[in-house]
Coordinates of N, CA and C in Angstrom, one line a residue:
Chain A
D1 N 7.2 -1.0 -13.2 CA 6.9 -1.2 -11.8 C 8.2 -1.0 -10.9
T2 N 8.1 0.0 -10.1 CA 9.5 0.1 -9.3 C 9.3 -0.5 -8.0
G3 N 8.4 -1.3 -7.7 CA 8.3 -1.9 -6.3 C 9.3 -3.0 -5.9
V4 N 9.1 -3.5 -4.9 CA 10.1 -4.8 -4.6 C 9.7 -6.0 -5.4
S5 N 10.7 -6.6 -6.3 CA 10.3 -7.8 -7.0 C 11.1 -9.0 -6.4
Q6 N 10.2 -10.2 -6.4 CA 10.8 -11.3 -5.9 C 10.6 -12.4 -7.1
D7 N 11.7 -13.4 -7.0 CA 11.7 -14.3 -8.2 C 12.3 -15.9 -7.5
P8 N 11.7 -16.9 -7.7 CA 10.4 -17.1 -8.3 C 9.1 -16.8 -7.5
R9 N 8.0 -16.6 -8.0 CA 6.9 -16.5 -7.3 C 6.5 -17.8 -6.6
H10 N 6.7 -18.8 -7.2 CA 6.4 -20.1 -6.8 C 7.4 -21.2 -7.0
K11 N 7.7 -22.2 -5.8 CA 8.6 -23.1 -6.1 C 8.0 -24.2 -5.4
I12 N 8.1 -25.4 -6.3 CA 7.8 -26.7 -5.5 C 9.1 -27.4 -5.5
T13 N 9.6 -28.2 -4.5 CA 10.6 -28.9 -4.4 C 10.5 -30.2 -3.7
K14 N 11.4 -31.1 -3.7 CA 11.4 -32.3 -3.1 C 12.2 -32.0 -1.7
R15 N 11.8 -32.7 -0.7 CA 12.6 -32.7 0.6 C 14.1 -33.0 0.4
G16 N 14.9 -32.3 0.7 CA 16.3 -32.7 0.9 C 17.0 -31.8 -0.4
Q17 N 16.2 -31.3 -1.3 CA 16.8 -30.2 -2.3 C 17.0 -29.0 -1.8
N18 N 18.0 -28.3 -2.4 CA 18.3 -26.7 -2.0 C 17.6 -25.8 -2.9
V19 N 17.1 -24.8 -2.3 CA 16.4 -23.8 -3.1 C 17.2 -22.5 -3.0
T20 N 16.8 -21.5 -4.0 CA 17.3 -20.1 -3.9 C 16.4 -19.0 -4.4
F21 N 16.2 -18.3 -3.5 CA 15.1 -17.0 -3.9 C 15.9 -16.0 -4.2
R22 N 15.3 -15.0 -5.0 CA 15.9 -13.8 -5.3 C 15.0 -12.6 -4.8
C23 N 15.6 -11.5 -4.3 CA 14.9 -10.3 -3.9 C 15.5 -9.2 -4.5
D24 N 15.1 -8.3 -5.4 CA 15.3 -6.9 -6.0 C 14.7 -5.8 -5.2
P25 N 15.3 -5.2 -4.3 CA 14.5 -4.2 -3.6 C 14.2 -2.8 -4.4
I26 N 13.7 -2.0 -4.0 CA 13.3 -0.6 -4.5 C 14.8 0.0 -4.7
S27 N 14.9 0.6 -5.7 CA 16.3 1.2 -6.3 C 16.6 2.2 -5.0
E28 N 17.9 2.1 -4.6 CA 18.6 2.8 -3.6 C 18.0 2.7 -2.1
H29 N 17.2 1.7 -1.9 CA 17.0 1.4 -0.4 C 18.0 0.5 0.0
N30 N 18.4 1.1 1.1 CA 19.7 0.5 1.9 C 19.3 -0.6 2.8
R31 N 18.0 -0.7 3.3 CA 17.8 -1.8 4.0 C 16.9 -2.8 3.3
L32 N 17.1 -4.1 3.7 CA 16.5 -5.3 3.0 C 16.4 -6.3 3.9
Y33 N 15.2 -6.9 4.1 CA 14.7 -7.7 5.0 C 14.0 -8.9 4.4
W34 N 14.3 -10.0 5.0 CA 13.6 -11.3 4.8 C 12.8 -11.6 5.8
Y35 N 11.4 -12.1 5.6 CA 10.5 -12.5 6.5 C 9.8 -13.8 6.0
R36 N 9.4 -14.8 6.7 CA 8.7 -15.9 6.5 C 7.2 -15.8 7.2
Q37 N 6.4 -16.2 6.2 CA 4.8 -16.2 6.6 C 4.3 -17.5 6.3
T38 N 3.6 -18.3 7.4 CA 3.1 -19.6 7.1 C 1.5 -19.0 7.2
L39 N 0.8 -20.2 6.5 CA -0.6 -19.9 6.7 C -1.3 -19.6 7.9
G40 N -2.1 -18.5 7.7 CA -2.9 -18.0 9.0 C -2.0 -17.2 10.0
Q41 N -0.8 -16.9 9.8 CA 0.2 -16.4 10.7 C 0.7 -14.9 10.1
G42 N 1.1 -14.1 10.8 CA 1.7 -12.8 10.5 C 3.1 -13.4 9.9
P43 N 3.7 -12.4 9.3 CA 5.1 -12.5 8.8 C 6.1 -12.4 10.0
E44 N 7.2 -13.4 9.9 CA 8.0 -13.6 11.0 C 9.4 -13.2 10.5
F45 N 10.1 -12.5 11.3 CA 11.3 -12.0 10.7 C 12.5 -13.0 10.6
L46 N 13.3 -13.0 9.6 CA 14.4 -13.8 9.4 C 15.8 -13.2 9.7
T47 N 15.9 -12.1 8.7 CA 17.3 -11.6 8.8 C 17.1 -10.1 8.1
Y48 N 18.1 -9.3 8.1 CA 18.1 -8.0 7.4 C 19.5 -7.6 7.1
F49 N 19.6 -6.9 5.9 CA 20.8 -6.2 5.6 C 20.8 -4.8 5.7
Q50 N 21.8 -4.0 6.0 CA 22.1 -2.5 5.6 C 23.2 -2.6 4.8
N51 N 22.7 -2.1 3.4 CA 23.8 -2.2 2.4 C 24.2 -3.6 2.1
E52 N 25.6 -4.0 2.1 CA 25.9 -5.4 2.0 C 26.1 -6.2 3.3
A53 N 25.9 -5.5 4.4 CA 26.2 -6.1 5.7 C 24.9 -6.7 6.5
Q54 N 25.0 -8.0 6.7 CA 23.9 -8.6 7.4 C 24.1 -8.2 8.8
L55 N 23.1 -7.5 9.4 CA 23.2 -7.1 10.7 C 22.4 -7.8 11.7
E56 N 21.4 -8.6 11.5 CA 20.7 -9.4 12.7 C 20.1 -10.6 11.7
K57 N 20.2 -11.7 12.6 CA 19.5 -12.8 12.2 C 18.7 -13.6 13.2
S58 N 17.6 -14.0 12.9 CA 16.6 -14.4 14.0 C 16.9 -15.9 14.2
R59 N 16.5 -16.3 15.4 CA 16.7 -17.7 15.7 C 16.0 -18.6 14.8
L60 N 15.0 -18.1 14.0 CA 14.3 -19.0 13.0 C 15.2 -19.2 12.1
L61 N 16.3 -18.5 11.7 CA 17.2 -18.8 10.7 C 18.3 -19.8 11.2
S62 N 17.8 -21.1 10.7 CA 18.9 -22.3 11.2 C 19.9 -22.3 10.3
D63 N 20.8 -23.2 10.4 CA 22.1 -23.3 9.7 C 21.9 -23.6 8.3
R64 N 20.7 -24.3 8.2 CA 20.2 -24.6 6.8 C 20.0 -23.4 5.8
F65 N 19.7 -22.3 6.4 CA 19.4 -21.0 5.9 C 20.6 -20.1 5.6
S66 N 20.9 -19.4 4.6 CA 21.8 -18.4 4.3 C 21.3 -17.5 3.4
A67 N 21.6 -16.1 3.8 CA 21.2 -15.0 2.9 C 22.5 -14.3 2.5
E68 N 22.4 -13.6 1.4 CA 23.5 -12.7 0.9 C 22.9 -11.5 0.3
R69 N 23.7 -10.4 0.3 CA 23.5 -9.4 -0.4 C 24.8 -8.5 -0.9
P70 N 25.4 -9.3 -1.9 CA 26.7 -9.2 -2.4 C 27.2 -7.9 -2.8
K71 N 26.5 -6.9 -3.4 CA 26.6 -5.6 -3.6 C 25.8 -4.4 -3.2
G72 N 25.0 -4.9 -2.2 CA 24.1 -3.9 -1.5 C 23.0 -3.7 -2.4
S73 N 22.8 -4.5 -3.4 CA 21.6 -4.3 -4.2 C 20.5 -5.4 -3.9
F74 N 20.5 -6.3 -5.0 CA 19.7 -7.6 -4.7 C 20.3 -8.5 -3.6
S75 N 19.2 -9.4 -3.1 CA 19.6 -10.4 -2.0 C 19.1 -11.8 -2.6
T76 N 19.9 -12.7 -2.0 CA 19.4 -14.2 -2.4 C 19.1 -14.9 -0.9
L77 N 18.3 -15.7 -0.7 CA 18.0 -16.5 0.5 C 18.1 -18.0 -0.1
E78 N 19.1 -18.8 0.5 CA 19.1 -20.1 0.2 C 18.6 -21.1 1.3
I79 N 18.0 -22.1 0.9 CA 17.5 -23.2 2.1 C 18.3 -24.3 1.5
Q80 N 19.1 -25.0 2.2 CA 19.9 -26.1 1.8 C 19.0 -27.3 2.6
R81 N 18.9 -28.5 1.9 CA 18.2 -29.6 2.4 C 16.8 -29.4 3.1
T82 N 15.9 -28.8 2.3 CA 14.8 -28.3 2.5 C 14.0 -29.6 3.4
E83 N 13.1 -29.1 4.3 CA 12.2 -29.9 5.1 C 10.8 -29.5 4.9
Q84 N 9.9 -30.2 5.1 CA 8.5 -29.9 4.8 C 8.1 -28.9 5.8
G85 N 8.7 -28.6 6.8 CA 8.4 -27.5 7.6 C 8.9 -26.1 7.0
D86 N 9.5 -26.3 6.1 CA 10.1 -25.0 5.5 C 9.1 -24.4 4.5
S87 N 8.1 -25.1 4.3 CA 7.0 -24.6 3.4 C 6.3 -23.4 4.0
A88 N 6.5 -22.3 3.1 CA 5.8 -21.0 3.7 C 5.8 -20.1 2.5
M89 N 5.5 -18.8 2.8 CA 5.8 -17.8 1.8 C 7.0 -17.0 2.5
Y90 N 7.9 -16.7 1.5 CA 9.0 -16.1 2.1 C 9.0 -14.6 1.3
L91 N 8.9 -13.8 2.0 CA 8.8 -12.4 2.1 C 9.9 -11.4 2.0
C92 N 10.0 -10.5 1.0 CA 11.5 -9.4 1.1 C 10.7 -8.2 1.5
A93 N 11.4 -7.4 2.0 CA 11.0 -6.0 2.1 C 12.1 -5.1 2.1
S94 N 12.1 -3.8 1.6 CA 13.2 -2.8 1.6 C 12.7 -1.4 2.3
S95 N 13.6 -1.0 2.8 CA 13.3 0.5 3.4 C 14.5 1.5 3.0
F96 N 14.4 2.6 3.1 CA 15.5 3.4 2.9 C 15.6 4.4 4.3
I97 N 16.5 4.2 5.1 CA 16.9 4.9 6.3 C 17.0 6.3 5.7
P98 N 16.4 7.3 6.6 CA 15.8 7.3 7.8 C 14.3 7.0 8.0
S99 N 13.6 6.4 6.8 CA 12.2 6.3 6.9 C 12.0 4.8 7.5
D100 N 10.9 5.0 8.1 CA 10.7 3.7 9.0 C 9.8 2.7 8.0
T101 N 9.4 3.2 7.0 CA 8.3 2.5 6.0 C 9.2 1.1 5.3
Q102 N 8.6 -0.1 5.7 CA 9.0 -1.2 4.8 C 7.9 -1.5 3.9
Y103 N 8.4 -1.5 2.6 CA 7.8 -2.2 1.4 C 7.9 -3.4 1.1
F104 N 7.0 -4.2 0.9 CA 7.0 -5.7 0.8 C 6.9 -5.9 -0.6
G105 N 7.6 -7.1 -1.0 CA 7.3 -7.7 -2.3 C 6.2 -8.7 -2.2
P106 N 6.0 -9.3 -3.4 CA 4.9 -10.2 -3.5 C 5.2 -11.7 -2.8
G107 N 6.3 -12.0 -2.5 CA 6.7 -13.4 -1.9 C 7.0 -14.1 -2.9
T108 N 7.8 -15.3 -2.3 CA 7.9 -16.5 -3.1 C 7.2 -17.6 -2.3
R109 N 6.1 -18.4 -2.8 CA 5.5 -19.3 -2.2 C 6.4 -20.8 -2.4
L110 N 6.8 -21.2 -1.4 CA 7.7 -22.4 -1.5 C 7.0 -23.6 -0.8
T111 N 6.9 -24.7 -1.6 CA 6.1 -25.8 -1.2 C 7.2 -27.1 -1.2
V112 N 7.4 -27.8 -0.1 CA 8.3 -29.0 -0.1 C 7.5 -30.3 0.1
L113 N 7.6 -31.0 -0.8 CA 6.9 -32.3 -0.8 C 7.6 -33.4 -0.3
Chain B
Q1 N 7.1 -16.5 22.8 CA 6.5 -15.5 23.6 C 5.9 -14.5 22.5
Q2 N 4.6 -14.4 22.4 CA 4.2 -13.5 21.4 C 4.3 -12.0 21.8
Q3 N 4.9 -11.1 21.0 CA 5.2 -9.9 21.5 C 4.0 -8.8 21.1
V4 N 3.3 -9.1 20.1 CA 2.2 -8.5 19.6 C 1.0 -9.2 19.4
K5 N -0.1 -9.1 20.5 CA -1.4 -10.0 20.3 C -2.5 -9.1 19.6
Q6 N -3.0 -9.6 18.6 CA -4.1 -9.1 17.8 C -5.4 -9.7 18.0
S7 N -6.5 -9.1 18.1 CA -7.7 -9.5 18.1 C -8.8 -8.5 17.2
P8 N -9.9 -9.2 16.7 CA -10.2 -10.5 16.7 C -9.4 -11.4 15.5
Q9 N -9.6 -12.6 15.5 CA -9.0 -13.5 14.4 C -9.7 -13.2 13.2
S10 N -11.2 -13.1 13.2 CA -11.8 -12.7 11.9 C -13.0 -11.8 12.4
L11 N -13.5 -11.1 11.3 CA -14.5 -10.0 11.5 C -15.3 -10.0 10.2
I12 N -16.6 -9.8 10.4 CA -17.5 -9.7 9.2 C -18.3 -8.7 9.5
V13 N -18.5 -7.6 8.8 CA -19.3 -6.7 8.9 C -20.1 -6.3 7.7
Q14 N -21.1 -5.4 7.7 CA -21.9 -5.0 6.7 C -21.3 -3.8 5.9
K15 N -21.4 -3.6 4.7 CA -21.0 -2.5 4.0 C -21.5 -1.2 4.8
G16 N -20.5 -0.3 5.0 CA -20.7 1.0 5.6 C -20.3 0.9 7.2
G17 N -20.2 -0.5 7.7 CA -20.0 -0.4 9.3 C -18.4 0.0 9.5
I18 N -18.4 -0.2 10.7 CA -16.8 0.4 11.1 C -16.3 -0.9 11.9
P19 N -15.5 -1.6 11.2 CA -14.8 -2.4 11.8 C -13.7 -1.9 12.9
I20 N -13.5 -2.7 13.8 CA -12.3 -2.2 15.0 C -11.3 -3.5 15.1
I21 N -10.2 -3.3 15.0 CA -9.2 -4.3 15.1 C -8.1 -3.8 16.2
N22 N -7.9 -4.8 17.1 CA -7.4 -4.4 18.3 C -5.7 -5.1 18.6
C23 N -4.9 -4.4 19.0 CA -3.6 -5.1 19.2 C -3.1 -4.7 20.6
A24 N -2.4 -5.3 21.3 CA -1.7 -5.2 22.4 C -0.1 -5.6 22.6
Y25 N 0.8 -5.0 22.8 CA 2.1 -5.2 22.9 C 2.7 -5.3 24.3
E26 N 3.9 -5.7 24.3 CA 4.4 -6.1 25.7 C 5.8 -5.2 26.0
N27 N 6.5 -5.1 24.6 CA 7.9 -4.6 24.7 C 7.7 -2.8 25.1
T28 N 8.1 -2.3 25.9 CA 8.0 -0.8 26.1 C 8.9 -0.3 25.3
A29 N 9.9 -0.7 24.4 CA 10.9 -0.4 23.7 C 10.5 -0.1 22.3
F30 N 9.1 -0.7 22.0 CA 8.3 -0.4 20.9 C 8.3 0.9 20.6
D31 N 8.4 1.6 19.5 CA 8.0 3.0 19.3 C 7.5 3.3 17.9
Y32 N 7.1 2.4 17.0 CA 6.8 2.3 15.8 C 5.6 1.3 15.5
F33 N 4.3 1.9 15.1 CA 3.4 0.8 15.2 C 2.6 0.8 13.6
P34 N 3.0 0.2 12.8 CA 2.2 0.3 11.4 C 1.0 -0.8 11.2
W35 N 0.2 -0.5 10.5 CA -0.7 -1.4 10.0 C -0.6 -1.8 8.7
Y36 N -0.6 -3.2 8.4 CA -0.6 -3.4 6.9 C -1.8 -4.3 6.3
Q37 N -2.0 -4.3 5.1 CA -3.2 -4.8 4.5 C -2.7 -5.9 3.5
Q38 N -3.2 -7.2 3.7 CA -2.8 -8.1 2.9 C -3.9 -8.7 2.1
F39 N -3.8 -9.0 0.7 CA -4.8 -9.6 -0.1 C -4.2 -11.0 -0.5
P40 N -5.0 -12.1 -0.7 CA -4.4 -13.3 -1.0 C -3.4 -13.4 -2.2
G41 N -2.3 -14.0 -1.7 CA -1.4 -14.1 -2.8 C -0.6 -12.9 -3.2
K42 N -0.8 -11.8 -2.2 CA 0.1 -10.6 -2.4 C 0.7 -10.3 -1.1
G43 N 2.0 -9.6 -1.2 CA 2.6 -9.0 -0.1 C 1.7 -8.0 0.6
P44 N 2.1 -8.1 2.2 CA 1.4 -7.0 2.7 C 1.9 -5.4 2.4
A45 N 1.0 -4.6 2.5 CA 1.0 -3.2 2.1 C 0.7 -2.3 3.0
L46 N 1.6 -1.2 3.3 CA 1.4 -0.3 4.5 C 0.2 0.5 4.4
L47 N -0.9 0.4 5.4 CA -2.0 1.3 5.2 C -1.9 2.8 6.1
I48 N -1.3 2.6 7.5 CA -1.2 3.7 8.2 C -0.3 3.2 9.2
A49 N 0.4 4.4 9.8 CA 1.3 4.0 11.0 C 1.5 5.2 12.0
I50 N 1.8 4.8 13.3 CA 1.7 5.8 14.3 C 2.9 5.6 15.2
R51 N 3.3 6.7 15.7 CA 4.2 6.8 17.1 C 3.8 7.1 18.3
P52 N 4.3 6.7 19.6 CA 3.6 7.0 20.8 C 3.2 8.4 21.2
D53 N 4.0 9.3 20.5 CA 3.9 10.6 20.8 C 2.4 11.2 20.4
V54 N 1.6 10.6 19.7 CA 0.3 11.0 19.6 C -0.8 9.8 19.9
S55 N -2.1 10.3 20.2 CA -3.0 9.2 20.5 C -3.8 8.7 19.5
E56 N -3.9 9.6 18.2 CA -4.8 9.1 17.1 C -4.1 9.7 15.9
K57 N -4.4 9.0 14.8 CA -3.7 9.4 13.4 C -5.0 9.0 12.4
K58 N -5.1 9.8 11.7 CA -6.5 9.5 10.5 C -5.6 9.8 9.2
E59 N -6.0 8.8 8.2 CA -5.4 8.9 6.9 C -6.6 8.2 6.1
G60 N -7.4 9.1 5.3 CA -8.6 8.6 4.6 C -9.7 8.2 5.6
R61 N -10.0 6.9 5.2 CA -11.2 6.4 6.0 C -10.3 5.3 7.1
F62 N -9.1 5.5 7.3 CA -8.4 4.6 8.5 C -8.0 5.4 9.5
T63 N -8.1 5.0 10.6 CA -7.8 5.8 11.9 C -6.9 4.7 12.7
I64 N -5.9 5.1 13.4 CA -5.3 4.4 14.5 C -5.5 5.2 15.8
S65 N -6.1 4.4 16.8 CA -6.2 4.9 18.1 C -5.0 4.3 18.9
F66 N -4.3 5.1 19.8 CA -3.2 4.7 20.5 C -3.3 4.9 21.9
N67 N -3.0 3.9 22.6 CA -3.1 4.1 24.2 C -1.8 3.6 24.9
K68 N -0.9 4.7 25.1 CA 0.5 4.2 25.5 C 0.5 3.6 26.9
S69 N -0.3 4.1 27.8 CA -0.3 3.6 29.1 C -0.9 2.1 29.3
A70 N -1.8 1.9 28.3 CA -2.2 0.4 28.3 C -1.6 -0.4 27.3
K71 N -0.8 0.2 26.6 CA 0.3 -0.6 25.5 C -0.8 -1.1 24.5
Q72 N -1.7 -0.5 24.1 CA -2.7 -1.2 23.1 C -2.7 0.0 21.9
F73 N -3.4 -0.5 20.9 CA -3.6 0.2 19.6 C -4.5 -0.4 18.8
S74 N -5.1 0.4 18.0 CA -6.5 -0.5 17.1 C -6.6 0.4 16.2
L75 N -7.1 -0.4 15.1 CA -7.4 0.3 13.8 C -8.9 0.3 13.5
H76 N -9.3 1.5 13.1 CA -10.8 1.7 12.6 C -10.9 2.0 11.3
I77 N -11.8 1.4 10.5 CA -12.1 1.4 9.1 C -13.3 2.2 9.0
M78 N -13.6 3.4 8.6 CA -15.0 4.2 8.4 C -15.3 3.6 7.1
D79 N -16.7 3.8 7.2 CA -17.5 3.5 5.8 C -16.8 2.4 5.2
S80 N -16.6 1.2 5.6 CA -16.0 -0.2 5.0 C -16.8 -0.4 3.8
Q81 N -16.0 -1.0 3.0 CA -16.5 -1.4 1.7 C -16.1 -2.7 1.4
P82 N -16.8 -3.5 0.4 CA -16.4 -4.9 0.0 C -14.9 -4.8 -0.4
G83 N -14.3 -4.0 -1.0 CA -13.1 -3.9 -1.5 C -12.0 -3.9 -0.4
D84 N -12.5 -3.7 1.0 CA -11.7 -3.7 2.1 C -11.6 -4.9 2.6
S85 N -12.1 -5.9 2.1 CA -12.1 -7.6 2.5 C -10.7 -7.9 2.3
A86 N -10.0 -8.3 3.4 CA -8.6 -8.5 3.4 C -7.9 -9.0 4.7
T87 N -6.8 -9.4 4.9 CA -6.3 -9.6 6.2 C -5.5 -8.4 6.6
Y88 N -5.7 -8.1 7.9 CA -5.1 -6.8 8.4 C -4.0 -7.4 9.5
F89 N -2.7 -6.8 9.3 CA -1.8 -7.2 10.3 C -1.4 -5.9 11.0
C90 N -1.3 -5.9 12.5 CA -0.6 -4.8 13.1 C 0.8 -5.2 13.3
A91 N 1.7 -4.2 13.7 CA 3.1 -4.7 13.9 C 3.7 -3.5 14.8
A92 N 4.8 -3.9 15.0 CA 5.5 -3.1 16.1 C 7.0 -3.1 15.8
S93 N 7.7 -2.1 16.1 CA 9.3 -2.3 16.0 C 9.8 -1.3 17.0
A94 N 11.0 -1.5 17.3 CA 11.9 -0.4 18.1 C 13.1 0.1 17.5
N95 N 13.4 1.4 17.9 CA 14.6 2.0 17.4 C 15.9 1.6 18.0
Y96 N 16.8 1.3 17.2 CA 18.1 0.9 17.6 C 19.1 1.6 16.7
G97 N 19.8 2.4 17.7 CA 20.9 3.3 17.0 C 20.4 4.1 15.9
G98 N 19.3 4.8 16.0 CA 18.7 5.7 15.2 C 18.1 5.2 14.0
S99 N 17.8 4.0 13.9 CA 16.7 3.5 12.9 C 16.0 2.4 13.4
Q100 N 14.7 2.1 12.7 CA 13.8 1.1 13.2 C 14.5 -0.2 12.8
G101 N 14.2 -1.1 13.8 CA 14.5 -2.5 13.6 C 13.5 -3.2 12.8
N102 N 13.5 -4.5 12.9 CA 12.6 -5.6 12.2 C 11.2 -5.3 12.8
L103 N 10.3 -5.6 12.1 CA 8.8 -5.5 12.5 C 8.5 -6.9 13.1
I104 N 7.6 -6.7 14.3 CA 7.0 -8.0 14.9 C 5.6 -7.8 14.5
F105 N 5.0 -8.8 13.8 CA 3.5 -8.6 13.5 C 2.7 -9.6 14.4
G106 N 1.5 -9.0 14.4 CA 0.4 -9.7 15.3 C 0.0 -10.9 14.1
K107 N -1.1 -11.8 14.7 CA -1.3 -12.9 13.8 C -2.3 -12.4 12.6
G108 N -3.0 -11.5 12.7 CA -3.8 -11.1 11.7 C -5.2 -11.4 11.8
T109 N -5.9 -10.5 11.3 CA -7.5 -10.4 11.3 C -7.9 -10.4 9.8
K110 N -8.8 -11.5 9.7 CA -9.4 -11.5 8.3 C -10.7 -10.7 8.4
L111 N -10.8 -9.6 7.5 CA -12.1 -8.8 7.5 C -12.7 -9.1 6.3
S112 N -14.1 -9.3 6.6 CA -15.1 -9.5 5.2 C -16.0 -8.5 5.3
V113 N -16.3 -7.8 4.5 CA -17.3 -6.7 4.4 C -18.3 -7.2 3.4
K114 N -19.6 -7.4 3.9 CA -20.5 -7.8 3.0 C -21.5 -6.8 2.4
P115 N -21.8 -7.0 1.2 CA -22.3 -5.9 0.3 C -23.7 -5.5 0.9

């Protein structure tokens, strides 16, 4: 399978713990996006990278959230001191400029108890 | 402020029917309008997309109609099948510096196609 992959698929954690998610984009895709989707809502943009540079961050991305894409390939999204409101599906997407199409991964379902 | 408004929230049709999902946007800078299909537990998958320079685009059983002056666009699914039962999202993005930015999604329409 050469699509976008995300790991883990599911994560259950206790409030206050730190969690880290990984996204592997489609090979050679230079853009990588993170979105968050809560139940019954559409995905909401969090941040995106072009190669290794983080070009934009949403106001939704509080100081507890940090994302990296160290070598312009895979990316990690870390949430520190998780809160119950962080429970959501975290989606990763990638694209190859100049194509407009964003390809989404299966997501990581986070549950904060 | 919701930049892309989608309706209806849910839709039930019989097999062979033509469900229509509507979206309206506010930001005139938007110039790329995709539709995504999402099954439970899966990520969204691109169905079809349109740019404002055309009023209609067809791909298989899926058609987008676009009305630039009204800032509205809609998805039509011809000859709908039970396998089309899923949640559909419209989205929009603007071009910054020669490439599309992040997608702004509607809240989704849950479609159920009855056999």
